[in-house]
Structures are given as structure tokens and as C-alpha cells.
Amino acid sequence: MGHHVLPGNPPVALILRRSARARRISLRVSGIDGRVTLTLPRGVAERQALQFAEEKADWLRKQLSQRPDDVLVGLGAELPVGGHPMRIVSGSGRAVRAEEGTLHVPGTPEAVPARLRAWLKARARDRLAEASDRYADALGRRYTRLTLRDTRSRWGSCSHNGGLMYSWRLILAPDDVLDYVAAHEVAHLAEMNHSRAFWDIVDRLKPGYDGPRRWLRDNGSSLHRYRFDD
């Protein structure tokens, strides 16, 4: 709908959105990228909504200050692989090499982010295909395809025709978390809902899934901190 900036120290950028379903003015700070959305119900003047945001300015700044800083991926930066922190250093040869606590990335410093992202996506595809095959075999079902995306609203999905989609950023999370998401989506091959029967299947495929599920709820947004762009 539009944009506005609340003056102050620091200024706060707002995205204004009108919603026919909203019952009241609301402010939301995204845990993923820190974007602030001001939602206006039908019939509420923009001036009134902005006044509401101005009254909440101190709260907004506090929320934004508590967000962990984004990490621009490059030489010297650190990011997790399989939940283990890894330091990015310059490497030789043609391939990315992972050693204990270190990622050796060949090429110019400018090429490091793209090269590392490609390596992570390939690693994610291998791990997610292995986990999906394992759980699909245990369930006695087949999926039709596996695709990777950089989704922000969900970690995985299962289509009605058996296609599995995952966020490649799951490779950054602990192995148990990646396995849980694969078990969750494969379980949808049998139950396209979140009924008791569905969760019984998840429990059979991945006993003790509560821990990884909780980790994803509490820490999943942090996986989006790592930026591979300039």
C-alpha cells in the first residue's frame, strides 16, 4: 500500500498495508528481516494509523535493537553448517572444502558468497533427498519430485501430487532439525492435514520430534540472518 518513515533516532521504516479482515490497527516486526508492517483496517485513516505507530515508536526501536545483526557471508565471516559454526577462509583448488570449524572457499573474495551458496544448496539437496527417501520408504509412499527454494514463510511443503519443497537453509540447522522437516513433509504424503493421525505418522518416522520442532520455532528465523548478496 505504501511506505512511511517514523523520524527519530534511529528512523523506523514502515510498510503500510490495508486489510479488509483486520479488526484493529496492528504493528508487526518481522523476526526474519526486521521489516515493520503497519496494518490498517478498512475505514481507518492513514493519519490515525501513523499516530498509533508514533505512540509505539519506543517499543519498535526496542524490538529492532534486540534483533541479531545480519551476517554478510564472505571471507572471515562465520555461519553454521549442520548447526556447527564454521569460519569462512580462502581456499585453493576448485571445490569448497569443509574441515573442522572451517570452510575453505576457492576463488576471488567477490565470488565467495555465490560459490558458498551453491555448495550449501548442493549439500542441502543431497541431505534432504536422503532423508526424504528414507522416510518415504518407511512409510511405503513415493514423492514425485524434490525442489529447493529460499522460502521465508515455511521450511517445507508437500503438494497434492506428491511434490516435496524445502528451504535449502535447513542445511544450516542441526541435522536433527533437517530430518524432522523431511519427516514432517513426507508424512503429508499419507495425511494432507495436521490431524492426530498425521502427528502419529511423524512420531513413527521421527521419534522425539518435539525437540527439533521446538528448535525450529525458537531459532529458525536466525537462519535468515545469513546474506549471500552484495
Short mmCIF file of C-alpha atoms in Angstrom, two decimals:
data_model
loop_
_atom_site.label_atom_id
_atom_site.label_comp_id
_atom_site.label_asym_id
_atom_site.label_seq_id
_atom_site.Cartn_x
_atom_site.Cartn_y
_atom_site.Cartn_z
CA MET A 1 0.00 0.00 0.00
CA GLY A 2 2.81 2.42 0.82
CA HIS A 3 5.81 3.34 2.93
CA HIS A 4 6.48 5.82 5.70
CA VAL A 5 9.41 6.66 7.95
CA LEU A 6 8.99 7.49 11.64
CA PRO A 7 11.53 10.21 12.43
CA GLY A 8 13.80 9.80 15.43
CA ASN A 9 16.99 8.01 16.42
CA PRO A 10 17.13 5.77 14.56
CA PRO A 11 14.37 6.41 11.99
CA VAL A 12 11.98 3.47 11.59
CA ALA A 13 10.78 2.48 8.11
CA LEU A 14 7.17 1.30 7.96
CA ILE A 15 5.35 -0.72 5.32
CA LEU A 16 1.69 0.32 5.30
CA ARG A 17 -0.81 -2.40 4.43
CA ARG A 18 -4.60 -2.18 4.36
CA SER A 19 -6.57 -5.30 5.23
CA ALA A 20 -10.31 -5.88 4.91
CA ARG A 21 -10.05 -8.66 7.51
CA ALA A 22 -8.18 -6.71 10.18
CA ARG A 23 -10.27 -5.58 13.14
CA ARG A 24 -7.76 -3.13 14.58
CA ILE A 25 -4.57 -1.27 13.75
CA SER A 26 -1.55 -3.51 14.30
CA LEU A 27 2.24 -3.32 14.14
CA ARG A 28 4.41 -6.32 13.37
CA VAL A 29 8.19 -6.62 13.39
CA SER A 30 9.37 -9.50 11.21
CA GLY A 31 11.69 -11.85 13.06
CA ILE A 32 13.27 -12.73 9.72
CA ASP A 33 14.36 -9.42 8.25
CA GLY A 34 13.22 -6.77 10.76
CA ARG A 35 10.70 -5.17 8.40
CA VAL A 36 7.95 -3.29 10.25
CA THR A 37 4.41 -3.62 8.88
CA LEU A 38 1.61 -1.28 9.93
CA THR A 39 -1.77 -2.85 9.11
CA LEU A 40 -4.83 -0.65 8.69
CA PRO A 41 -8.39 -1.99 8.91
CA ARG A 42 -10.93 -0.81 6.40
CA GLY A 43 -12.19 2.69 7.17
CA VAL A 44 -9.23 3.73 9.32
CA ALA A 45 -7.48 6.88 8.10
CA GLU A 46 -3.77 6.64 7.34
CA ARG A 47 -3.16 9.62 9.66
CA GLN A 48 -4.76 7.74 12.57
CA ALA A 49 -2.67 4.64 11.93
CA LEU A 50 0.56 6.65 11.75
CA GLN A 51 -0.30 8.32 15.05
CA PHE A 52 -0.69 4.84 16.55
CA ALA A 53 2.76 3.89 15.19
CA GLU A 54 4.33 7.06 16.59
CA GLU A 55 2.96 6.20 20.05
CA LYS A 56 4.64 2.79 19.73
CA ALA A 57 7.94 4.16 18.38
CA ASP A 58 9.96 3.42 21.53
CA TRP A 59 8.63 -0.15 21.61
CA LEU A 60 9.50 -0.56 17.92
CA ARG A 61 13.07 0.64 18.43
CA LYS A 62 13.49 -1.74 21.36
CA GLN A 63 12.24 -4.68 19.26
CA LEU A 64 14.57 -3.78 16.40
CA SER A 65 17.58 -3.32 18.70
CA GLN A 66 17.09 -6.83 20.10
CA ARG A 67 17.29 -8.45 16.66
CA PRO A 68 20.59 -10.20 15.94
CA ASP A 69 22.59 -8.43 13.26
CA ASP A 70 22.58 -9.81 9.74
CA VAL A 71 25.73 -11.62 8.65
CA LEU A 72 27.08 -10.76 5.21
CA VAL A 73 28.67 -14.00 4.04
CA GLY A 74 32.28 -13.64 2.95
CA LEU A 75 35.85 -14.29 3.97
CA GLY A 76 36.26 -14.09 7.75
CA ALA A 77 32.54 -14.47 8.47
CA GLU A 78 31.08 -17.36 10.39
CA LEU A 79 27.96 -19.37 9.59
CA PRO A 80 26.61 -22.70 10.78
CA VAL A 81 26.58 -25.87 8.69
CA GLY A 82 24.57 -28.68 10.24
CA GLY A 83 24.32 -26.47 13.31
CA HIS A 84 28.10 -26.27 13.74
CA PRO A 85 29.73 -22.81 13.45
CA MET A 86 32.21 -22.63 10.56
CA ARG A 87 34.67 -19.86 9.75
CA ILE A 88 34.95 -18.94 6.04
CA VAL A 89 38.53 -18.72 4.76
CA SER A 90 40.21 -18.55 1.36
CA GLY A 91 40.83 -21.96 -0.17
CA SER A 92 42.81 -23.46 -3.02
CA GLY A 93 41.74 -25.80 -5.78
CA ARG A 94 38.33 -25.78 -7.43
CA ALA A 95 35.93 -27.04 -4.77
CA VAL A 96 34.72 -25.82 -1.39
CA ARG A 97 36.30 -27.92 1.34
CA ALA A 98 34.86 -28.34 4.84
CA GLU A 99 37.24 -29.11 7.67
CA GLU A 100 36.61 -28.98 11.40
CA GLY A 101 35.33 -25.49 12.11
CA THR A 102 36.49 -24.10 8.75
CA LEU A 103 35.10 -23.69 5.24
CA HIS A 104 37.81 -23.30 2.58
CA VAL A 105 36.32 -21.46 -0.40
CA PRO A 106 38.43 -21.03 -3.57
CA GLY A 107 38.18 -18.09 -5.94
CA THR A 108 38.20 -14.33 -5.56
CA PRO A 109 36.71 -12.80 -2.42
CA GLU A 110 33.87 -11.38 -4.53
CA ALA A 111 32.92 -14.87 -5.73
CA VAL A 112 32.85 -16.42 -2.24
CA PRO A 113 29.15 -15.76 -1.40
CA ALA A 114 27.78 -17.24 -4.65
CA ARG A 115 30.19 -20.19 -4.58
CA LEU A 116 29.38 -20.97 -0.98
CA ARG A 117 25.63 -20.69 -1.56
CA ALA A 118 25.87 -23.13 -4.49
CA TRP A 119 27.83 -25.56 -2.30
CA LEU A 120 25.30 -25.28 0.53
CA LYS A 121 22.37 -25.85 -1.85
CA ALA A 122 24.01 -28.96 -3.32
CA ARG A 123 24.71 -30.27 0.17
CA ALA A 124 21.11 -29.50 1.20
CA ARG A 125 19.73 -31.36 -1.82
CA ASP A 126 21.81 -34.44 -1.01
CA ARG A 127 20.81 -34.47 2.66
CA LEU A 128 17.13 -33.73 2.05
CA ALA A 129 16.88 -36.32 -0.73
CA GLU A 130 18.50 -38.94 1.52
CA ALA A 131 16.16 -38.14 4.42
CA SER A 132 13.07 -37.96 2.20
CA ASP A 133 13.91 -41.30 0.55
CA ARG A 134 14.47 -42.90 3.93
CA TYR A 135 11.17 -41.70 5.40
CA ALA A 136 9.18 -42.35 2.21
CA ASP A 137 10.48 -45.94 2.16
CA ALA A 138 9.50 -46.38 5.82
CA LEU A 139 6.02 -45.02 5.06
CA GLY A 140 5.60 -47.02 1.88
CA ARG A 141 4.85 -43.91 -0.18
CA ARG A 142 6.60 -42.16 -3.04
CA TYR A 143 7.12 -38.50 -3.72
CA THR A 144 7.16 -37.18 -7.28
CA ARG A 145 9.86 -34.52 -7.13
CA LEU A 146 12.03 -32.55 -4.72
CA THR A 147 12.66 -28.82 -5.13
CA LEU A 148 14.67 -26.33 -3.10
CA ARG A 149 13.81 -22.67 -2.55
CA ASP A 150 14.79 -19.87 -0.20
CA THR A 151 11.35 -19.60 1.38
CA ARG A 152 10.64 -17.30 4.31
CA SER A 153 7.15 -18.35 5.31
CA ARG A 154 7.72 -22.10 5.60
CA TRP A 155 10.52 -24.65 5.83
CA GLY A 156 8.88 -27.25 3.65
CA SER A 157 5.69 -28.23 1.90
CA CYS A 158 4.06 -31.22 0.22
CA SER A 159 1.78 -30.73 -2.77
CA HIS A 160 -1.32 -32.81 -3.52
CA ASN A 161 0.53 -34.54 -6.35
CA GLY A 162 3.37 -35.63 -4.05
CA GLY A 163 5.93 -32.92 -4.73
CA LEU A 164 8.20 -32.00 -1.82
CA MET A 165 9.63 -28.50 -1.41
CA TYR A 166 12.22 -27.48 1.17
CA SER A 167 14.17 -24.40 2.15
CA TRP A 168 17.82 -25.02 1.35
CA ARG A 169 18.70 -23.06 4.52
CA LEU A 170 17.81 -26.19 6.52
CA ILE A 171 21.39 -27.29 5.81
CA LEU A 172 22.48 -24.57 8.25
CA ALA A 173 20.36 -26.08 11.05
CA PRO A 174 21.30 -29.10 13.21
CA ASP A 175 20.91 -32.42 11.36
CA ASP A 176 18.04 -33.43 13.64
CA VAL A 177 16.08 -30.36 12.56
CA LEU A 178 16.54 -31.09 8.85
CA ASP A 179 15.46 -34.68 9.46
CA TYR A 180 12.36 -33.54 11.33
CA VAL A 181 11.24 -31.27 8.47
CA ALA A 182 11.76 -34.12 5.98
CA ALA A 183 9.72 -36.49 8.17
CA HIS A 184 7.00 -33.85 8.54
CA GLU A 185 6.64 -33.29 4.80
CA VAL A 186 6.85 -37.00 3.91
CA ALA A 187 4.10 -37.69 6.45
CA HIS A 188 1.87 -35.41 4.36
CA LEU A 189 2.11 -37.97 1.55
CA ALA A 190 -0.27 -40.02 3.68
CA GLU A 191 -2.15 -37.30 5.59
CA MET A 192 -2.61 -33.90 3.94
CA ASN A 193 -3.57 -32.26 7.24
CA HIS A 194 -2.30 -31.81 10.78
CA SER A 195 -4.65 -34.29 12.41
CA ARG A 196 -3.77 -36.67 15.23
CA ALA A 197 -3.24 -39.36 12.57
CA PHE A 198 -0.69 -37.09 10.85
CA TRP A 199 1.31 -36.46 14.04
CA ASP A 200 1.24 -40.20 14.82
CA ILE A 201 2.98 -40.79 11.48
CA VAL A 202 5.57 -38.08 12.22
CA ASP A 203 6.21 -39.70 15.61
CA ARG A 204 6.67 -43.09 13.97
CA LEU A 205 9.07 -41.70 11.35
CA LYS A 206 10.96 -39.38 13.70
CA PRO A 207 10.56 -40.34 17.36
CA GLY A 208 11.29 -37.44 19.68
CA TYR A 209 10.45 -34.83 17.06
CA ASP A 210 9.37 -32.32 19.74
CA GLY A 211 12.94 -31.14 20.33
CA PRO A 212 13.77 -30.34 16.68
CA ARG A 213 10.32 -28.83 16.19
CA ARG A 214 10.90 -26.54 19.19
CA TRP A 215 14.37 -25.60 17.94
CA LEU A 216 12.92 -24.53 14.59
CA ARG A 217 10.21 -22.46 16.27
CA ASP A 218 12.70 -20.73 18.58
CA ASN A 219 15.71 -20.41 16.30
CA GLY A 220 14.56 -20.87 12.71
CA SER A 221 14.38 -17.16 11.91
CA SER A 222 18.10 -16.83 12.74
CA LEU A 223 18.92 -18.93 9.66
CA HIS A 224 17.77 -15.99 7.53
CA ARG A 225 20.40 -13.72 9.08
CA TYR A 226 22.99 -15.00 6.62
CA ARG A 227 23.01 -12.86 3.49
CA PHE A 228 24.65 -14.06 0.32
CA ASP A 229 24.08 -10.84 -1.66
CA ASP A 230 26.21 -7.74 -2.00
#
